[in-house]
One Martini backbone bead per residue (centre of mass of N, CA, C, O) as a GRO file, in nm:
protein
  241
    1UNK     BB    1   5.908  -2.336  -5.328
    2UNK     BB    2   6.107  -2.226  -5.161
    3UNK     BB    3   6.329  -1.910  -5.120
    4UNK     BB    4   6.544  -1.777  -4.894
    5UNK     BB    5   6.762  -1.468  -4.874
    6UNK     BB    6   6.867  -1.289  -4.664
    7UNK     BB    7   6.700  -1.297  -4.397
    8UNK     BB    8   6.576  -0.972  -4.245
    9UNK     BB    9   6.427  -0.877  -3.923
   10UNK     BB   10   6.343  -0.564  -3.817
   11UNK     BB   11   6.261  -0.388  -3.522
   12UNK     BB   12   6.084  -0.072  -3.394
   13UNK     BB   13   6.116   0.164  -3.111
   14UNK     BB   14   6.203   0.432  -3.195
   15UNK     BB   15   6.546   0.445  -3.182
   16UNK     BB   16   6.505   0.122  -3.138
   17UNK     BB   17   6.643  -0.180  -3.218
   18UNK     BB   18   6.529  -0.554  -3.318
   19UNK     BB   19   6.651  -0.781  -3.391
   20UNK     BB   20   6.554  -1.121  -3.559
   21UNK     BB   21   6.671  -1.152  -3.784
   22UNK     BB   22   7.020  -1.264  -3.960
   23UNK     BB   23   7.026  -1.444  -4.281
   24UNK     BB   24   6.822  -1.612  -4.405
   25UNK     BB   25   6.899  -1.899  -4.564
   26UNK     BB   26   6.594  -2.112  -4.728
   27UNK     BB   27   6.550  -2.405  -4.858
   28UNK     BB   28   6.212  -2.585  -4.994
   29UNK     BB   29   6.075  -2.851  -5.143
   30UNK     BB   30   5.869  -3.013  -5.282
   31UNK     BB   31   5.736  -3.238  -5.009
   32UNK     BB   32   5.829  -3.129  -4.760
   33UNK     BB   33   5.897  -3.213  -4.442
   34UNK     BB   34   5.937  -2.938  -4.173
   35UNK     BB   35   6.096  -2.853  -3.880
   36UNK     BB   36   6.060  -2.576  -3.702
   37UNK     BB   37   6.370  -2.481  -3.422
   38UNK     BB   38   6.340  -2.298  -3.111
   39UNK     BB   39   6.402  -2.064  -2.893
   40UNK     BB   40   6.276  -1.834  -2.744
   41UNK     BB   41   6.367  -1.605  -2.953
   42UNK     BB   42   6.482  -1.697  -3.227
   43UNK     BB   43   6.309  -1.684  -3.508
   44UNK     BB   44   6.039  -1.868  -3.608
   45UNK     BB   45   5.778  -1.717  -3.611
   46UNK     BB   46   5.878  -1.486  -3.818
   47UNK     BB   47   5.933  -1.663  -4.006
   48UNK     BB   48   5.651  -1.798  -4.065
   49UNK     BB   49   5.522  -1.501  -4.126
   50UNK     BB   50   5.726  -1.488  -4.425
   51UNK     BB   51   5.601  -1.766  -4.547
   52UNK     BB   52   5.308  -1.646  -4.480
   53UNK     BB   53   5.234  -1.357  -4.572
   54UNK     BB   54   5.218  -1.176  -4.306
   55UNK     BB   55   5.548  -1.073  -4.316
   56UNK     BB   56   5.804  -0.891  -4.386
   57UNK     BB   57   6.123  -0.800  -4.502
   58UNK     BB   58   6.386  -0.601  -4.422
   59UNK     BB   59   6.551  -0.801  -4.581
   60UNK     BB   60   6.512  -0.996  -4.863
   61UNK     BB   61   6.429  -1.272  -5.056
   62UNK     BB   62   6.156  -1.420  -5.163
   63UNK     BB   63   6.040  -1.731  -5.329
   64UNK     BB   64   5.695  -1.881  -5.437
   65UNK     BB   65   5.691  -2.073  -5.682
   66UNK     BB   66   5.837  -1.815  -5.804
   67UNK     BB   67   5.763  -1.603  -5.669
   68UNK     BB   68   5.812  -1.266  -5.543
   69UNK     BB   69   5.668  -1.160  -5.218
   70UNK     BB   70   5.850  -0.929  -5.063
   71UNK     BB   71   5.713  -0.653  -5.201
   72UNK     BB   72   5.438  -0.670  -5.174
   73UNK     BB   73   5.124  -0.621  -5.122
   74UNK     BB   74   4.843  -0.664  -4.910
   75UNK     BB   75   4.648  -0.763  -5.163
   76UNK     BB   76   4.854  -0.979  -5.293
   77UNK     BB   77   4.913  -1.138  -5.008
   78UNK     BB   78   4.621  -1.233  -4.955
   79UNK     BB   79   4.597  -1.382  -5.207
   80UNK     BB   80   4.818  -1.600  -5.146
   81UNK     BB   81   4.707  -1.686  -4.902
   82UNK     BB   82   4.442  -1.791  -5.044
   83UNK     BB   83   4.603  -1.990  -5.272
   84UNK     BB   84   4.885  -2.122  -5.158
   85UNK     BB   85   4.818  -2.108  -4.795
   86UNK     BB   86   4.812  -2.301  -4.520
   87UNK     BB   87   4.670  -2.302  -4.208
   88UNK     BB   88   4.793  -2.360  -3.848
   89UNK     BB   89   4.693  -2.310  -3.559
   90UNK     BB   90   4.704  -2.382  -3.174
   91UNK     BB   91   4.409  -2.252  -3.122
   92UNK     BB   92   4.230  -2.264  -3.431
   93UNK     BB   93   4.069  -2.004  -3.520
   94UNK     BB   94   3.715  -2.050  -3.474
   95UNK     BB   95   3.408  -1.991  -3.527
   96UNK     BB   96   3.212  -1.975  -3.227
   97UNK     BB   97   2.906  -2.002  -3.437
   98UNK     BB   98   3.015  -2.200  -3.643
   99UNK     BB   99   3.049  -2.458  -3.779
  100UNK     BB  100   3.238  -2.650  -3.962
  101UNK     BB  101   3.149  -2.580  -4.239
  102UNK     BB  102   3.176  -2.299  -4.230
  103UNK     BB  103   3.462  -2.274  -4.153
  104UNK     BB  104   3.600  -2.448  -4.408
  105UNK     BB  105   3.445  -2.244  -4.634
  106UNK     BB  106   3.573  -1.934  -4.562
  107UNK     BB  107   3.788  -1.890  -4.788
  108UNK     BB  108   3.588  -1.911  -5.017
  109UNK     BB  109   3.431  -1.637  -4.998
  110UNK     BB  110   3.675  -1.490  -5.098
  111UNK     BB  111   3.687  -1.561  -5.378
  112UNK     BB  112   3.369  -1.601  -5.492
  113UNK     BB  113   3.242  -1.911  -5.428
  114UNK     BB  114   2.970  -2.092  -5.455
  115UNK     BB  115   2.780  -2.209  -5.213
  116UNK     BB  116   2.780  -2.547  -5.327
  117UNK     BB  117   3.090  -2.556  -5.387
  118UNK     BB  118   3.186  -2.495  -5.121
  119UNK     BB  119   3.044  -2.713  -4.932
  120UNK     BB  120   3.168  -2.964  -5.098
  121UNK     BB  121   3.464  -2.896  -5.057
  122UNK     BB  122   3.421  -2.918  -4.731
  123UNK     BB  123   3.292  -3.193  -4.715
  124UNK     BB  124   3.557  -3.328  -4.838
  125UNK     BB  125   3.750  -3.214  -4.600
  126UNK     BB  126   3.605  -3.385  -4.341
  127UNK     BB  127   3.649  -3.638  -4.468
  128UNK     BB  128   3.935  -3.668  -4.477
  129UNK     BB  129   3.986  -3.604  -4.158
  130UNK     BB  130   3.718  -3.770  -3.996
  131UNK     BB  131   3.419  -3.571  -3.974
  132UNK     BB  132   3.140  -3.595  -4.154
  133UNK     BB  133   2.968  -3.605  -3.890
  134UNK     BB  134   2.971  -3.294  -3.784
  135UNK     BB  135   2.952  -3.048  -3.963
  136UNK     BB  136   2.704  -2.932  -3.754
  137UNK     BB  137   2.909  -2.873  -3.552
  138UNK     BB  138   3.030  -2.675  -3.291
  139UNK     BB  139   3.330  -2.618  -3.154
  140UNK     BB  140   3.205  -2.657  -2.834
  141UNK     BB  141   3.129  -2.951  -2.977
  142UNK     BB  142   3.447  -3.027  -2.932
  143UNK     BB  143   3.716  -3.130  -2.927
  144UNK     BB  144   4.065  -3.058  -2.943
  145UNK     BB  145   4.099  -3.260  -3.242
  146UNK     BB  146   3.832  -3.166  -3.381
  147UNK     BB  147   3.898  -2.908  -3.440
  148UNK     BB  148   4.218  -2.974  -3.552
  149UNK     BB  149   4.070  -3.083  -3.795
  150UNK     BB  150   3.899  -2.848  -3.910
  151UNK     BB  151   4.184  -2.657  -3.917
  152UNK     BB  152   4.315  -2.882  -4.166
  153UNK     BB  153   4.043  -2.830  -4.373
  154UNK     BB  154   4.044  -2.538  -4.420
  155UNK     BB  155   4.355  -2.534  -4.492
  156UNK     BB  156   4.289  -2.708  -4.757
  157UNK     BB  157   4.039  -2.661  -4.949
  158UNK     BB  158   4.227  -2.432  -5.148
  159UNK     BB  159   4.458  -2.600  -5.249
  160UNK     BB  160   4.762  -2.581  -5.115
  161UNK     BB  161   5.100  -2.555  -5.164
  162UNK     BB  162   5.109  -2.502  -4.885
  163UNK     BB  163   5.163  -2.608  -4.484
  164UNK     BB  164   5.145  -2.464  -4.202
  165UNK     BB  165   5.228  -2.495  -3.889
  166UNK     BB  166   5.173  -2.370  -3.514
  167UNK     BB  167   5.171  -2.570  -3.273
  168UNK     BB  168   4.942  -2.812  -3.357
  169UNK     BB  169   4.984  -2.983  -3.017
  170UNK     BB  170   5.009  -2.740  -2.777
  171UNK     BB  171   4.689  -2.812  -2.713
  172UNK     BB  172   4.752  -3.129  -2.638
  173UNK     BB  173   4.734  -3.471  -2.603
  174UNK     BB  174   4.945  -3.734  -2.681
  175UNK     BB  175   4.744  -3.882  -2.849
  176UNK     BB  176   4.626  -3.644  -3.031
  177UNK     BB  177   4.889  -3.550  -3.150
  178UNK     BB  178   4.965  -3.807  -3.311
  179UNK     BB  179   4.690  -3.803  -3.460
  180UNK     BB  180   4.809  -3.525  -3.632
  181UNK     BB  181   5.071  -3.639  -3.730
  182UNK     BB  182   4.949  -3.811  -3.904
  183UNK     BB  183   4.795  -3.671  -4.067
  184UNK     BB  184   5.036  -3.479  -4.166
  185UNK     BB  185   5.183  -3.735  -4.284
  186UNK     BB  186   4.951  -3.812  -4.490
  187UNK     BB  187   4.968  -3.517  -4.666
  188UNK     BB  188   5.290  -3.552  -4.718
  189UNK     BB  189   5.239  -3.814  -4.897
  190UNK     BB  190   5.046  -3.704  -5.119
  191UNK     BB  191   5.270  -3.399  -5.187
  192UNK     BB  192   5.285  -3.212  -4.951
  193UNK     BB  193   5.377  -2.895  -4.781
  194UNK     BB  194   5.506  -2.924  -4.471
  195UNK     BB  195   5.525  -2.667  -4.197
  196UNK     BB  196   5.666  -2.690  -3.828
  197UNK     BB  197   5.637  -2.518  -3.524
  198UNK     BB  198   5.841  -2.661  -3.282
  199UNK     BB  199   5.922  -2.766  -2.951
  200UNK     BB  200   5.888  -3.064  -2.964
  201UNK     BB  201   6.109  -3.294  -3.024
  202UNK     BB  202   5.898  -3.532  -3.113
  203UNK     BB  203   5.789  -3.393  -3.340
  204UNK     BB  204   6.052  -3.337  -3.515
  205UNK     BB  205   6.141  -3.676  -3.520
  206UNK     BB  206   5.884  -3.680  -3.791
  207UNK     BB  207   6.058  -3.524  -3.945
  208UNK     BB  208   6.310  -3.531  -4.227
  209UNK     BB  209   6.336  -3.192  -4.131
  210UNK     BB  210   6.542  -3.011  -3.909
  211UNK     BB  211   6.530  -2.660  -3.817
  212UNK     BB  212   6.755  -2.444  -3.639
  213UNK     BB  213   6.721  -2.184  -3.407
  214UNK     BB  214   6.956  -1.917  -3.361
  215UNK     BB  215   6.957  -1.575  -3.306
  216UNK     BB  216   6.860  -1.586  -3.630
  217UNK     BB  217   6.982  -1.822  -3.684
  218UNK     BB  218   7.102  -2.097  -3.846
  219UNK     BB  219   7.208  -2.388  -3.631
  220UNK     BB  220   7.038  -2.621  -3.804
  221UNK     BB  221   7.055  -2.904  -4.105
  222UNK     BB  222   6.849  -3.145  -4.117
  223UNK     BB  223   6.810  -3.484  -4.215
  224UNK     BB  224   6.637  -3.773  -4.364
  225UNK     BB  225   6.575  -4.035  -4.528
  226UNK     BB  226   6.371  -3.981  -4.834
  227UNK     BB  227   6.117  -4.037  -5.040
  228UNK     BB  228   5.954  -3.997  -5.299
  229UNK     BB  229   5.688  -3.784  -5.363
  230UNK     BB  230   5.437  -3.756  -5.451
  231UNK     BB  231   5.254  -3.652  -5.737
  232UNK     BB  232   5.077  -3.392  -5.810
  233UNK     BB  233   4.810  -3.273  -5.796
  234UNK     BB  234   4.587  -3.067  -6.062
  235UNK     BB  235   4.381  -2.896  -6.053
  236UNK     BB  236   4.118  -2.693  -6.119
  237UNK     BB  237   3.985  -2.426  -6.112
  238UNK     BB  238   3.790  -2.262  -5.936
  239UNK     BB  239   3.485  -2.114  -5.984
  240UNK     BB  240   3.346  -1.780  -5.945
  241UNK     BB  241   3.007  -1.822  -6.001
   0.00000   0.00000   0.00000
């Protein structure tokens, strides 16, 4: 699923470079719940950005689902990311004018996916989420827990082969945190390959695998034992008619 080999990534600022990666080699298989964790300043975050073709490594090659992404150019890679690969931000990042529905289909926009075909594929997957009776609510009549069900609604609708998800309940209370992480743990059960970026202990020790970054580079990389994955569902292309 992933494969990173010797991922450097520095930042230039006039003559001042700043490493953030220092050879970084990553691999993770379909099916695996990893969380990402390291001190701020750890390259985490950067790390997550180049798994999610957000930015791009200054040395080193990237291959996701097998295709080699390190090169790519800008509109390569946004194709990538709108079929390959699902986000969940901290914040949420939903457009506060638009509905739930609104919101989980705009994905589908971008494809140039027919209006009626996006509409039931966002109301499917607010169903799954536990949303489907909302679907006409604005983010701002939405708790913290029901927006970020919105924004994992989002992220699943073009049934992406990763799920990123980015500090996903850096603002929830404990109670709403461990919803979002059993919802998370139950789409990982489904065959879902989900990485998650998390500073919380608690957190990272419901995931499989976690993944500890220090200075840079990989300082601890470990395992608990887990089942095999459910088998991937291989749905058909959605029509672009």
């Amino acid at each position: 699923m992933i494969e990173l080999r010797d991922i450097h990534k520095t930042y230039f600022l006039g003559d001042a470079s700043f490493p953030i990666l220092q050879g970084v080699d990553l691999h993770i298989d379909r099916g695996e719940l990893v969380a990402l964790t390291g001190a701020s300043g750890s390259g985490k975050s950067t790390l997550m950005n180049i798994m999610g073709c957000l930015d791009t490594p200054t040395q080193g090659s990237y291959r996701l689902v097998g295709e080699d992404v390190a090169k790519l150019g800008e509109d390569q890679l946004a194709r990538v990311r709108n079929r390959r690969i699902g986000f969940i931000f901290q914040s949420f990042h939903l457009l506060p004018r638009q509905t739930a529905l609104a919101n989980v289909a705009q994905p589908l926009v971008y494809r140039g996916i027919a209006p009626a075909q996006r509409e039931a594929a966002a109301r499917a997957c607010l169903e799954r989420v536990g949303l489907g009776h909302r679907v006409d609510h604005k983010p701002n009549e939405m708790s913290g827990g029901q927006r970020q069900r919105v924004a994992i609604a989002r992220a699943l609708v073009g049934r992406p082969h990763l799920l990123l998800a980015d500090e996903p309940t850096g603002n929830l209370d404990s109670r709403t945190s461990d919803e979002i992480m059993s919802l998370l743990a139950e789409l990982h059960a489904g065959g879902l390959t989900v990485v998650i970026v998390t500073h919380e202990p608690e957190i990272a020790a419901r995931c499989q695998r976690v993944v500890r970054l220090r200075d840079g580079r990989i300082d601890q990389d470990s395992r608990r034992p887990m089942a095999s994955p459910a088998p991937e569902v291989v749905s058909p292309e959605m029509s672009t008619s």
